Short mmCIF file of C-alpha atoms in Angstrom, two decimals:
data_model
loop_
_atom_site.label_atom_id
_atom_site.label_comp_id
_atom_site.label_asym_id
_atom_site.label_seq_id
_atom_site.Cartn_x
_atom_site.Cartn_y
_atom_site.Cartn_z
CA UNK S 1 0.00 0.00 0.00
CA UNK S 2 1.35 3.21 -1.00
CA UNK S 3 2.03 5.83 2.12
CA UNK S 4 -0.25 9.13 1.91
CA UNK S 5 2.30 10.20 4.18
CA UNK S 6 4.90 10.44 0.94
CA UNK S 7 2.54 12.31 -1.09
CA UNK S 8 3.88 15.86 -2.40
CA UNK S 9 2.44 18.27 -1.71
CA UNK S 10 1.84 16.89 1.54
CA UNK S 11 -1.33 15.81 2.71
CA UNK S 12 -2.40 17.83 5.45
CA UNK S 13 -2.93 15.31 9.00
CA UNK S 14 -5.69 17.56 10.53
CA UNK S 15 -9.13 19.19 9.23
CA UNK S 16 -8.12 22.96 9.72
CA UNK S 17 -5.53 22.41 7.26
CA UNK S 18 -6.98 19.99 4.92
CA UNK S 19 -11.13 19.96 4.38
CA UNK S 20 -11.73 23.35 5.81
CA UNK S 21 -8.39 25.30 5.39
CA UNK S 22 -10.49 28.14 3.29
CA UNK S 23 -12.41 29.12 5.92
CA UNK S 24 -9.64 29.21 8.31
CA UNK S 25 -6.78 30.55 6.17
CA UNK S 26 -6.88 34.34 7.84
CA UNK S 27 -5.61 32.57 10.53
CA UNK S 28 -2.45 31.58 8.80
CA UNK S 29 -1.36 35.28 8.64
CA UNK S 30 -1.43 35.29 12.26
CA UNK S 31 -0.83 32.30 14.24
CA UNK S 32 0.96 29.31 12.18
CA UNK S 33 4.72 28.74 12.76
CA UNK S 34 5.55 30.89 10.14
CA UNK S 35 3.66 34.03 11.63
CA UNK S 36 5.47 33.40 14.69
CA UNK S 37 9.09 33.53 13.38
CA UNK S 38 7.65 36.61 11.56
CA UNK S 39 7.23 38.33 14.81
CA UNK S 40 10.39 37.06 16.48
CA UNK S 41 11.68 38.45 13.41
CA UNK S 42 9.56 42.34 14.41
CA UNK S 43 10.52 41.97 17.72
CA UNK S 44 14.38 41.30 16.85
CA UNK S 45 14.44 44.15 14.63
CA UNK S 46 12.46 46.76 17.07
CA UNK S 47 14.64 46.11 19.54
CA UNK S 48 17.68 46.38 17.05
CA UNK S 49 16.16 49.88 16.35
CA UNK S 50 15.05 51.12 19.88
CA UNK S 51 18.63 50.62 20.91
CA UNK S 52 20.39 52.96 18.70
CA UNK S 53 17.66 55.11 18.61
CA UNK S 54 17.91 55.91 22.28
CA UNK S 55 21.56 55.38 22.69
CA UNK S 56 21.36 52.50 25.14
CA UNK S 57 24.62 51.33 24.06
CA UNK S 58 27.63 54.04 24.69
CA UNK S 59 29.57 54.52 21.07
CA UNK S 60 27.12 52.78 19.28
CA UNK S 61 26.00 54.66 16.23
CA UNK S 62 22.33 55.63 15.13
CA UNK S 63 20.93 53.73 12.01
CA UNK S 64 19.69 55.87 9.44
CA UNK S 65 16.07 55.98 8.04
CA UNK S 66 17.38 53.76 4.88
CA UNK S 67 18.76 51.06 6.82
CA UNK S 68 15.77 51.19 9.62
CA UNK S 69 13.27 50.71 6.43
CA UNK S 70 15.45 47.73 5.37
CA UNK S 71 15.40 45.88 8.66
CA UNK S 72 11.81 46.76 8.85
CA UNK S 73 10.88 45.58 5.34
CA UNK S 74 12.44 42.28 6.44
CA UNK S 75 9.29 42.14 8.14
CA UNK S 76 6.96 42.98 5.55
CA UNK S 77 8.55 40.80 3.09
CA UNK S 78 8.47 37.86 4.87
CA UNK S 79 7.22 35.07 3.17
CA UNK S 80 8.32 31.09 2.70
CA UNK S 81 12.00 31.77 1.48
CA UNK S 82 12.59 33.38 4.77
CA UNK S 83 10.70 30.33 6.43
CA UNK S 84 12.98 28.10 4.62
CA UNK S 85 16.24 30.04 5.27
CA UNK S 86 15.13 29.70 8.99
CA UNK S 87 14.17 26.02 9.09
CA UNK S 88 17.73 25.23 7.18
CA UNK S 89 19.31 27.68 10.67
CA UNK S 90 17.33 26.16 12.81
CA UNK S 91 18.14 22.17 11.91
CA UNK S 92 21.98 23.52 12.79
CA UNK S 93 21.08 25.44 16.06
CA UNK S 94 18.11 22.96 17.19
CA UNK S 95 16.79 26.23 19.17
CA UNK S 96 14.15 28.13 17.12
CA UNK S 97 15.13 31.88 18.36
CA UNK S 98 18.62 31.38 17.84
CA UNK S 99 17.87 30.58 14.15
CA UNK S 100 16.33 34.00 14.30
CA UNK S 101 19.20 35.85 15.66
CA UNK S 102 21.17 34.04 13.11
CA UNK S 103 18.72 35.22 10.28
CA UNK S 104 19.20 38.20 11.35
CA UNK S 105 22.56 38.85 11.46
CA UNK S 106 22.99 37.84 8.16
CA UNK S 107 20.67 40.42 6.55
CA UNK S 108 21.94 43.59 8.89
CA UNK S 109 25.40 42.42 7.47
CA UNK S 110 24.39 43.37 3.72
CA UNK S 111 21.96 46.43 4.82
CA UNK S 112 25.29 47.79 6.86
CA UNK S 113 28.12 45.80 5.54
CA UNK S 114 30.86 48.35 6.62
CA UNK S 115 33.54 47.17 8.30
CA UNK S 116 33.18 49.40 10.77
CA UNK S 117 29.32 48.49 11.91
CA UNK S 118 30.65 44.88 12.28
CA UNK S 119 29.87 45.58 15.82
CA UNK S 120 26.36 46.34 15.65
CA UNK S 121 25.60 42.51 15.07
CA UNK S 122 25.91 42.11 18.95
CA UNK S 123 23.35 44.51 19.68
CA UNK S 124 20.87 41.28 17.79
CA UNK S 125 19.16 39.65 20.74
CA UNK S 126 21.60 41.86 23.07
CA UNK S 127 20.14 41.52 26.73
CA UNK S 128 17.33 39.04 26.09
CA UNK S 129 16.25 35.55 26.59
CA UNK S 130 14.47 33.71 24.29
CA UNK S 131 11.39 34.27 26.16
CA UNK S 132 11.84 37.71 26.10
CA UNK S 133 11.44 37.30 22.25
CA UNK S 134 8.66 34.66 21.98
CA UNK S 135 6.52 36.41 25.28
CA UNK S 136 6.23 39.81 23.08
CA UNK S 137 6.33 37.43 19.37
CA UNK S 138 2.60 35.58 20.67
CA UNK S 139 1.34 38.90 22.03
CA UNK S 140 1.42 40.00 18.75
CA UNK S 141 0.28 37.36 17.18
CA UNK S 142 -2.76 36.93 18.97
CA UNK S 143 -3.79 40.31 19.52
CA UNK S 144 -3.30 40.47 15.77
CA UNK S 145 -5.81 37.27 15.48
CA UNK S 146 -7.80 38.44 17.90
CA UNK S 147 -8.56 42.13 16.06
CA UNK S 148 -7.83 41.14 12.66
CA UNK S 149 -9.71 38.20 11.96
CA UNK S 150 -11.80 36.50 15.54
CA UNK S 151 -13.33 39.78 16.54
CA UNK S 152 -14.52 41.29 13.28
CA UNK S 153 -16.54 37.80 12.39
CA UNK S 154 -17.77 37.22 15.63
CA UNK S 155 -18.87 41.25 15.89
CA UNK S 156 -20.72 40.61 12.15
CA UNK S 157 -22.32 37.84 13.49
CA UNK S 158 -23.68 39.47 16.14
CA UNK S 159 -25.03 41.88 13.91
CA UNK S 160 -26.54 39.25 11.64
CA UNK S 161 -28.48 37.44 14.90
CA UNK S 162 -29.63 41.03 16.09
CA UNK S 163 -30.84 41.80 12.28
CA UNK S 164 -32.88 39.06 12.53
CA UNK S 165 -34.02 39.64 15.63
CA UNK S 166 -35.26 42.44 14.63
CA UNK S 167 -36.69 41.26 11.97
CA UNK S 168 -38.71 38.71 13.48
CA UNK S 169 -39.93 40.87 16.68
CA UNK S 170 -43.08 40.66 15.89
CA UNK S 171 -43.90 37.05 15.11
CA UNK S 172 -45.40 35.17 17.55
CA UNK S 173 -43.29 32.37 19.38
CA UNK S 174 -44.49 29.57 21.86
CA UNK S 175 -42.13 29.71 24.35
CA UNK S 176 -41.33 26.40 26.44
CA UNK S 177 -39.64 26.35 29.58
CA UNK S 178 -38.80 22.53 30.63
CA UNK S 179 -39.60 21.42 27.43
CA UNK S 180 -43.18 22.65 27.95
CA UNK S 181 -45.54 24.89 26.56
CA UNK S 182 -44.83 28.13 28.04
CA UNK S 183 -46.22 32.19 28.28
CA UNK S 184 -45.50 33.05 24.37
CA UNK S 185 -42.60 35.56 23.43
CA UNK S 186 -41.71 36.21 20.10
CA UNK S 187 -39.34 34.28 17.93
CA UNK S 188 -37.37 38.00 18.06
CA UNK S 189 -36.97 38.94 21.53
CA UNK S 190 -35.73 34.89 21.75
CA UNK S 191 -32.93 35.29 19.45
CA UNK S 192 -32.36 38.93 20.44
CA UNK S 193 -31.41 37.51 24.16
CA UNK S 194 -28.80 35.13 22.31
CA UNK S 195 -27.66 38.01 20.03
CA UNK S 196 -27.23 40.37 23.93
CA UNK S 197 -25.51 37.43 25.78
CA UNK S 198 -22.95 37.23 22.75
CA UNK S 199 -22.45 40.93 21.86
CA UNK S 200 -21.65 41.32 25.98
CA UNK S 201 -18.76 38.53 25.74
CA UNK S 202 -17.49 40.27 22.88
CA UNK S 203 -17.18 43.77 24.60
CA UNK S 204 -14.89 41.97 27.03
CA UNK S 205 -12.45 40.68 24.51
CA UNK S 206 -12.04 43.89 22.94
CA UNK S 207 -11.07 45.34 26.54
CA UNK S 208 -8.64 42.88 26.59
CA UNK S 209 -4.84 43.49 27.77
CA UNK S 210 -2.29 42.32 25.74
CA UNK S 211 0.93 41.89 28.31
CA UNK S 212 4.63 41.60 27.50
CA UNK S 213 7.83 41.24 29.49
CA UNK S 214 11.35 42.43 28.46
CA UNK S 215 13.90 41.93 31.12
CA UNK S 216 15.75 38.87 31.20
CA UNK S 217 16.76 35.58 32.27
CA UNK S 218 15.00 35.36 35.52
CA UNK S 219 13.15 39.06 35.21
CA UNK S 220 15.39 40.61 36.83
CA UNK S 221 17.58 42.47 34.70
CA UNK S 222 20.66 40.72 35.82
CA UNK S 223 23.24 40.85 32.48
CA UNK S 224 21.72 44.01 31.41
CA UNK S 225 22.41 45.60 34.97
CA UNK S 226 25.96 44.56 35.20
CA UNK S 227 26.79 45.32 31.49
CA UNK S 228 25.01 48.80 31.50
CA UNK S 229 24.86 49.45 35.32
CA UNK S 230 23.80 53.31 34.57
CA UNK S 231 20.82 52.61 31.99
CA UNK S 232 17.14 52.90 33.40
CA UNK S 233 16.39 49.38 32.41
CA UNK S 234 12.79 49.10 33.86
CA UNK S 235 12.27 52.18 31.97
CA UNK S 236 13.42 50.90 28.34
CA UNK S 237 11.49 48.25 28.78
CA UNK S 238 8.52 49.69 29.46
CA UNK S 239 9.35 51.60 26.66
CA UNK S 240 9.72 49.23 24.35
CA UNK S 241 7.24 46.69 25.01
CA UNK S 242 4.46 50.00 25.32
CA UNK S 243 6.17 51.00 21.74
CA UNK S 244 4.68 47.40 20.45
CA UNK S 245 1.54 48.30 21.14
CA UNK S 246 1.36 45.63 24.16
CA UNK S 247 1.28 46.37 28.55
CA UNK S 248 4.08 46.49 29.96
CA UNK S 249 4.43 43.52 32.75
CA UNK S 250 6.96 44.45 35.46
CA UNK S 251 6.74 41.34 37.67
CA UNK S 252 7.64 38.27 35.95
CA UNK S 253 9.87 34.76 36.18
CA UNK S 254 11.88 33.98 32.75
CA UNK S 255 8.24 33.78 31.65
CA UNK S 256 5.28 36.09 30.98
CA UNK S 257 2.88 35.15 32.92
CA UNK S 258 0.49 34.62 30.62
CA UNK S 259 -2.75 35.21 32.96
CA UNK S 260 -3.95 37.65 30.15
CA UNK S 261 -3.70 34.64 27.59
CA UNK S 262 -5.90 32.83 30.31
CA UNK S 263 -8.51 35.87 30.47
CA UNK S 264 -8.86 36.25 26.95
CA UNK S 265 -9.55 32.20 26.36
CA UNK S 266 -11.95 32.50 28.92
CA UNK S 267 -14.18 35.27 27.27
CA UNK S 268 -13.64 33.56 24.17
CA UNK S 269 -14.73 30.32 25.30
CA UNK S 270 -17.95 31.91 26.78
CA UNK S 271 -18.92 33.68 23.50
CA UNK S 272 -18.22 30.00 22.16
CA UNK S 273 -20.70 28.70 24.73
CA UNK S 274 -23.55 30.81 24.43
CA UNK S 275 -22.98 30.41 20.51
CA UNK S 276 -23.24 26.54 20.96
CA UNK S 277 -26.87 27.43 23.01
CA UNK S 278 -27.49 29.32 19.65
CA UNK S 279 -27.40 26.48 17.78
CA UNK S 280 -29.10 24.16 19.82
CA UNK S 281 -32.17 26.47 19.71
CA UNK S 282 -31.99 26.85 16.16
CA UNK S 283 -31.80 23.12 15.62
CA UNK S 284 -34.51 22.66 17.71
CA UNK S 285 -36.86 25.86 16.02
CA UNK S 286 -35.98 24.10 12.91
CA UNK S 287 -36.98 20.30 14.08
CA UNK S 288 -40.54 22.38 15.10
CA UNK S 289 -40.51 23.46 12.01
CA UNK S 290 -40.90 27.29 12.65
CA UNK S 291 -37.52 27.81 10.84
CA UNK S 292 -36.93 26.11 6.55
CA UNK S 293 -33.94 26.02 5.19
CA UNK S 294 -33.08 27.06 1.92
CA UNK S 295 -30.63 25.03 0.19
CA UNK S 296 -29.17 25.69 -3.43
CA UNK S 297 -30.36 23.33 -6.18
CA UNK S 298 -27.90 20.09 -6.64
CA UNK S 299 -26.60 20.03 -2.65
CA UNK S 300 -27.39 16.89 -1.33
CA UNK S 301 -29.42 16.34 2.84
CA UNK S 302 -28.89 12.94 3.03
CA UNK S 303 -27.35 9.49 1.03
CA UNK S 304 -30.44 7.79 1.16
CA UNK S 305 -33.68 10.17 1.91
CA UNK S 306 -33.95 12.46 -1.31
CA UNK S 307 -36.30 14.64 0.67
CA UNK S 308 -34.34 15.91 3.84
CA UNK S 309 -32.64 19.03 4.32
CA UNK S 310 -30.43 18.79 7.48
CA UNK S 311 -29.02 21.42 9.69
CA UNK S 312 -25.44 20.44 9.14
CA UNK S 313 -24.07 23.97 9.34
CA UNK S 314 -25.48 24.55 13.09
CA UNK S 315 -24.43 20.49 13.76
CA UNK S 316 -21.28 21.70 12.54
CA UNK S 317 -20.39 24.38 14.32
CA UNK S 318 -21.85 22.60 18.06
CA UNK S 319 -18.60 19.91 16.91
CA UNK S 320 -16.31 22.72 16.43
CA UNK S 321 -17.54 25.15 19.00
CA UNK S 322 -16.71 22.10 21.74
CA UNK S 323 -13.64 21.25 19.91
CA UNK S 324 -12.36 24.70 20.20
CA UNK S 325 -13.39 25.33 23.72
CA UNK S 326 -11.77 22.20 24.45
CA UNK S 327 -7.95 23.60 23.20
CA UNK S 328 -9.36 27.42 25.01
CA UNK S 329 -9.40 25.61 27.95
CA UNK S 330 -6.72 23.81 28.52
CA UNK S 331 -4.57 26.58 26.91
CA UNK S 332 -6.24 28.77 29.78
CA UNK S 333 -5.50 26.17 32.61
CA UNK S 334 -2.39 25.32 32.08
CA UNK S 335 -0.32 28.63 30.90
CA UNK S 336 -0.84 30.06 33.76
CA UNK S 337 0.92 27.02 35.41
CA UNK S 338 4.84 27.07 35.31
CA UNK S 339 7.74 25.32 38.12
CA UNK S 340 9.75 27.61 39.63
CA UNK S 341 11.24 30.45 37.45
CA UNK S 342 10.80 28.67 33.98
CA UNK S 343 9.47 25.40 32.31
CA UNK S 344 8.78 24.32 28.84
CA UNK S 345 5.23 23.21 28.93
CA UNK S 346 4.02 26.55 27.67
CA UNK S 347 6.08 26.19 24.66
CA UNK S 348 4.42 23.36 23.50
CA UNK S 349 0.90 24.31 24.30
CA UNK S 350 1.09 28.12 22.92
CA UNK S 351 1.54 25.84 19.65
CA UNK S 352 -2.15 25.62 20.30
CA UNK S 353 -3.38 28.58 20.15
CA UNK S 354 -4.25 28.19 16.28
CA UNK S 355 -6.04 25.24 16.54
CA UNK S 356 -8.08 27.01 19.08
CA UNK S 357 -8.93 30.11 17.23
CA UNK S 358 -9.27 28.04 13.55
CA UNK S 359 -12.44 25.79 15.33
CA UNK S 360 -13.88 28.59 16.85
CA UNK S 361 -13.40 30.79 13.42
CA UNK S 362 -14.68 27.29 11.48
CA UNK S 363 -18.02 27.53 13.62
CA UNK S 364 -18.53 31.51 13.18
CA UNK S 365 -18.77 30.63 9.52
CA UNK S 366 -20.83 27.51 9.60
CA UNK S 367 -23.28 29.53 12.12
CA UNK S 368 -23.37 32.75 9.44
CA UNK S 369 -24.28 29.93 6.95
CA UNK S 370 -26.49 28.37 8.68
CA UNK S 371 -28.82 31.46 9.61
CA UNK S 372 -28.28 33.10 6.35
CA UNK S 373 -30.31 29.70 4.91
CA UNK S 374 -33.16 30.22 7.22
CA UNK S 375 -36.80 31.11 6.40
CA UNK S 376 -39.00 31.63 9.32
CA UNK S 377 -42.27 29.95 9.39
CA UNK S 378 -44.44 31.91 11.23
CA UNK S 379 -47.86 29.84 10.23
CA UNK S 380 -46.18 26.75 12.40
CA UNK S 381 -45.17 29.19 15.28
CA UNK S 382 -49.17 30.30 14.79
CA UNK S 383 -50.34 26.83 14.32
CA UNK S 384 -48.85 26.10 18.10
CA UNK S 385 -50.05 28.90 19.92
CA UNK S 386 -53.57 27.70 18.77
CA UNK S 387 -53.31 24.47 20.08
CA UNK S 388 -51.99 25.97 23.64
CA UNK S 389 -55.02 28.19 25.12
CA UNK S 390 -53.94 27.03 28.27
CA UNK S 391 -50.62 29.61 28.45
CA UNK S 392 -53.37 32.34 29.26
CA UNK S 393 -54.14 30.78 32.35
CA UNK S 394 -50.49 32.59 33.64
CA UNK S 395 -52.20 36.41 32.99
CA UNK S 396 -55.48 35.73 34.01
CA UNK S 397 -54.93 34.69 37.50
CA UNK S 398 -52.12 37.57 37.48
CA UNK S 399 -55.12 40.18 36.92
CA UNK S 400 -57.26 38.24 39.67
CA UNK S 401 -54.60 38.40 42.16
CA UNK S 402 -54.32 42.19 41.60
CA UNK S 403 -58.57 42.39 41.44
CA UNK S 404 -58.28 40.38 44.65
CA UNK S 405 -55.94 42.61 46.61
CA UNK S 406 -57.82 45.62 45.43
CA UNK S 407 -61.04 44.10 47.13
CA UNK S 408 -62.70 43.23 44.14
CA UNK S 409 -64.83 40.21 45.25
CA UNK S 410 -65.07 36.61 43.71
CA UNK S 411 -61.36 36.87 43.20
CA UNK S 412 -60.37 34.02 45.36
CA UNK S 413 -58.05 31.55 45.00
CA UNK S 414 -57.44 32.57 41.15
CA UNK S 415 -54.23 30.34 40.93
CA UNK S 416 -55.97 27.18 42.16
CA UNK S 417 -58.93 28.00 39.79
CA UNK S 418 -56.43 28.44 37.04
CA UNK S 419 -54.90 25.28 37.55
CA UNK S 420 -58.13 23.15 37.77
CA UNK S 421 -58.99 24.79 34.64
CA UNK S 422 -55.63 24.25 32.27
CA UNK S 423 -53.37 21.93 34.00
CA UNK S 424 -52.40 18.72 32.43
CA UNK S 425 -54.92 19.28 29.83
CA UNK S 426 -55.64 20.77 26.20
CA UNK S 427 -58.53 23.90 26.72
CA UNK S 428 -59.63 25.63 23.52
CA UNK S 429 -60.47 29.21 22.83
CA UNK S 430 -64.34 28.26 23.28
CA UNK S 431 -63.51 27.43 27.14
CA UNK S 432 -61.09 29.76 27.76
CA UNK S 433 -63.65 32.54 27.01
CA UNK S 434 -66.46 30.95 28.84
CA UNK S 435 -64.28 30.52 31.90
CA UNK S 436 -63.14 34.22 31.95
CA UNK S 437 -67.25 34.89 31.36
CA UNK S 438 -67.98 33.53 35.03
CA UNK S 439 -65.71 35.53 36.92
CA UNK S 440 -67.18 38.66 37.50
CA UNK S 441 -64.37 39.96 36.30
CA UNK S 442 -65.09 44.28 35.75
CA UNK S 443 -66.18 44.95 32.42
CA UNK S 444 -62.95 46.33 31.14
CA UNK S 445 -60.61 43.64 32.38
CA UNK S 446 -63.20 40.78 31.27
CA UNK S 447 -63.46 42.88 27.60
CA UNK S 448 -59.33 42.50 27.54
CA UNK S 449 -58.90 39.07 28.10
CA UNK S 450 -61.85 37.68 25.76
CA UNK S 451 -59.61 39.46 23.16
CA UNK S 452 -56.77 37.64 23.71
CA UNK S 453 -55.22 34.99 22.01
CA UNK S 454 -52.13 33.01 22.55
CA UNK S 455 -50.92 34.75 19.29
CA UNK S 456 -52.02 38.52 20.98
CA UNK S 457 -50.09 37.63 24.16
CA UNK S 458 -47.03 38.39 23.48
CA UNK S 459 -46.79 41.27 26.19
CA UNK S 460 -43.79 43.37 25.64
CA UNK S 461 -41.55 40.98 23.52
CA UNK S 462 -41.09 42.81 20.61
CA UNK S 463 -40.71 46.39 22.44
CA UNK S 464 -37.22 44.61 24.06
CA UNK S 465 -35.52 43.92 20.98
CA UNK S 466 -34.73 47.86 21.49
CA UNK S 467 -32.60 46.87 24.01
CA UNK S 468 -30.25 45.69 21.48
CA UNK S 469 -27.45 47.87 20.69
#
């Protein structure tokens, strides 16, 4: 049997990168292997910069603009013959940031070859620890995810579950509350609750703090102290991490702590959660049938039953959603987890953080899908509130109790009446109305509820939807 695992190009292992790498692909930009020796690479050259900028280093010349744009553009260029250069460094150094350092060097030697700026080569990686580096590298990189790609589909979403919220605020909905027919809403105000719940988790991630340390082996600025004892170290590197556009962390092992990375998994895991709710309630809405889907000519529902049209896209994006909070959580437990002043374990698991964000990006799409096929059906919505008189039992024993403490007479006991009336039983619109006719109810309270309906009693349902932003 011939190995797949010889095939060129290769064949990719996992799902993200194989079956559904199109809808995950922004991602690449920011968090694949390649985007993080990209920012090692940024982070290598800002520091390169800030120090002769600021004249850290006694004697050490200022770059000029031209050569600053070149080390810079090494940035912006960066693309898979840098990768390769890097992998061919990196399979002599075995250490990933030293192959950057390496990198590097080489290029500042043809953007400055002069004999004379030999020396600025040991101002690459001068002062730092790898985790220096790769703590302010993954900042980057995920804040970059985060606003670049996550955020903006997650905040359209949003916007396309409060559209149709909005536009469905006014059809009638039987709730059900245990699985049971409950006081109607409408099928608005019940996805404009989902569409709240997730536009609130995504305020908190984009309040999130993005932290980086700079200062050493063991944070505390011990070579850079005793090479440079009269440099206000705490101050350049507040300065420089600030001038990446990350929080400065002062306190710190070898490692960043990573608590932020914890935080934002966290809210993104929750916005994951109360999407997954979202498409449990769809799927069920569309089992009722009060939601069809719309499907192009040619796809197929199922291998066997020509007629079916399933919900794959919501199915699809429960898998992924769980999937993804799966890798969110872990990544959250365990970074913020390390022995002593340093151990690997966060190495390999910030490897993760791709995987993480690709499922949870995989599901945004599928849900977008999903709801952009969806007709509502509000005649099957209708068709069960007609069936289920016996929600208005809930408002007319409300308006008793209020009769009752008023002094009205008659008004006793309303709930138990209620319940003799409707529970565990079908009641029709014929006996509803009679019932409400014996009361001796006032004439303008008995008038108001031999007008409603289950359809009519939908209260203030639609009016909330304004609550959306």
């Amino acid at each position: 049997m011939a190995s797949l695992a010889a095939a060129t190009p290769p064949i990719a292992l996992g799902a993200l990168d194989g079956r559904y790498r199109a809808a995950v692909a922004p991602l690449v930009d920011h968090l694949s292997e390649a985007a993080l020796n990209r920012e090692r690479v940024r982070v290598e050259v800002e520091w390169l910069i800030h120090q002769t900028s600021h004249g850290i280093v006694p004697g050490v010349r200022r770059l000029t603009d031209a050569e600053i744009s070149a080390l810079r553009g090494l940035v912006e260029t960066f693309g898979p013959v840098e990768v390769a250069e890097l992998a061919e460094i990196e399979r002599v150094t075995v250490h990933d940031v030293k192959a950057v350092e390496y990198f590097l060097k080489r290029r500042l030697a043809e953007i400055a070859p002069a004999e004379e700026d030999k020396g600025l080569a040991e101002l690459v990686h001068f002062g730092c620890t790898s985790e220096d580096i790769n703590n302010l590298a993954y900042a980057l990189m995920v804040k970059g995810a985060v606003a670049d790609v996550w955020l903006p589909r997650a905040q359209a979403l949003v916007e396309q579950v409060s559209a149709l919220a909005r536009d469905l605020r006014d059809v009638p909905l039987l709730a059900h509350t245990h699985g049971q027919p409950a006081t109607p809403t409408t099928m608005g105000k019940e996805l404009a609750v989902l569409a709240f719940r997730l536009g609130r988790q995504l305020r908190r991630v984009d309040r999130q703090e993005y932290l980086g340390k700079f200062n050493g082996a063991t944070g505390t600025f011990g070579a850079h102290a005793l090479a440079l004892p009269d440099v206000d170290w705490p101050t350049v590197s507040r300065e420089f991490v600030e001038g990446l556009g990350l929080t400065w962390n002062p306190l710190t092992t070898q490692i960043e702590s990573h608590d932020w990375q914890a935080e934002l998994y966290a809210d993104v895991a929750r916005f994951n959660r109360v999407l997954h709710n979202l498409c449990t309630d769809v799927w069920t809405y569309i089992s009722m049938g009060y939601f069809a889907q719309v499907r192009g000519q040619g796809t197929v529902g199922s291998s066997t039953m020509p007629h079916k049209v399933n919900p794959i896209r919501f199915e699809n994006a429960e898998a992924n959603l769980e999937v993804g909070n799966a890798l969110l959580d872990v990544l959250g437990s365990t970074l913020v987890q390390s022995r002593l002043q340093r151990d690997l374990t966060d190495s390999s698991m910030q490897r993760n953080i791709g995987s993480a964000f690709g499922h949870s990006l995989l599901a945004l799409d599928n849900v977008a899908r999903g709801l952009a096929g969806l007709d509502a059906v509000p005649s099957a919505m209708a068709a069960d509130l007609e069936s289920n008189w016996e929600v208005l039992g809930e408002p007319i024993q409300s308006a008793m109790r209020a009769l009752g403490a008023r002094g009205v007479p008659g008004m006793e006991e309303p709930y138990e009446r209620l319940k003799e009336l409707t529970r565990g039983r079908r009641v029709g619109g014929d006996e509803v109305r009679e019932f409400v006719r014996g009361l001796g109810l006032p004439a303008d309270v008995e008038e108001r509820f031999l007008a409603l309906t289950p359809q009519t009693y939908t209260a203030l349902a639609s009016r909330l939807v304004d609550y959306l932003p």
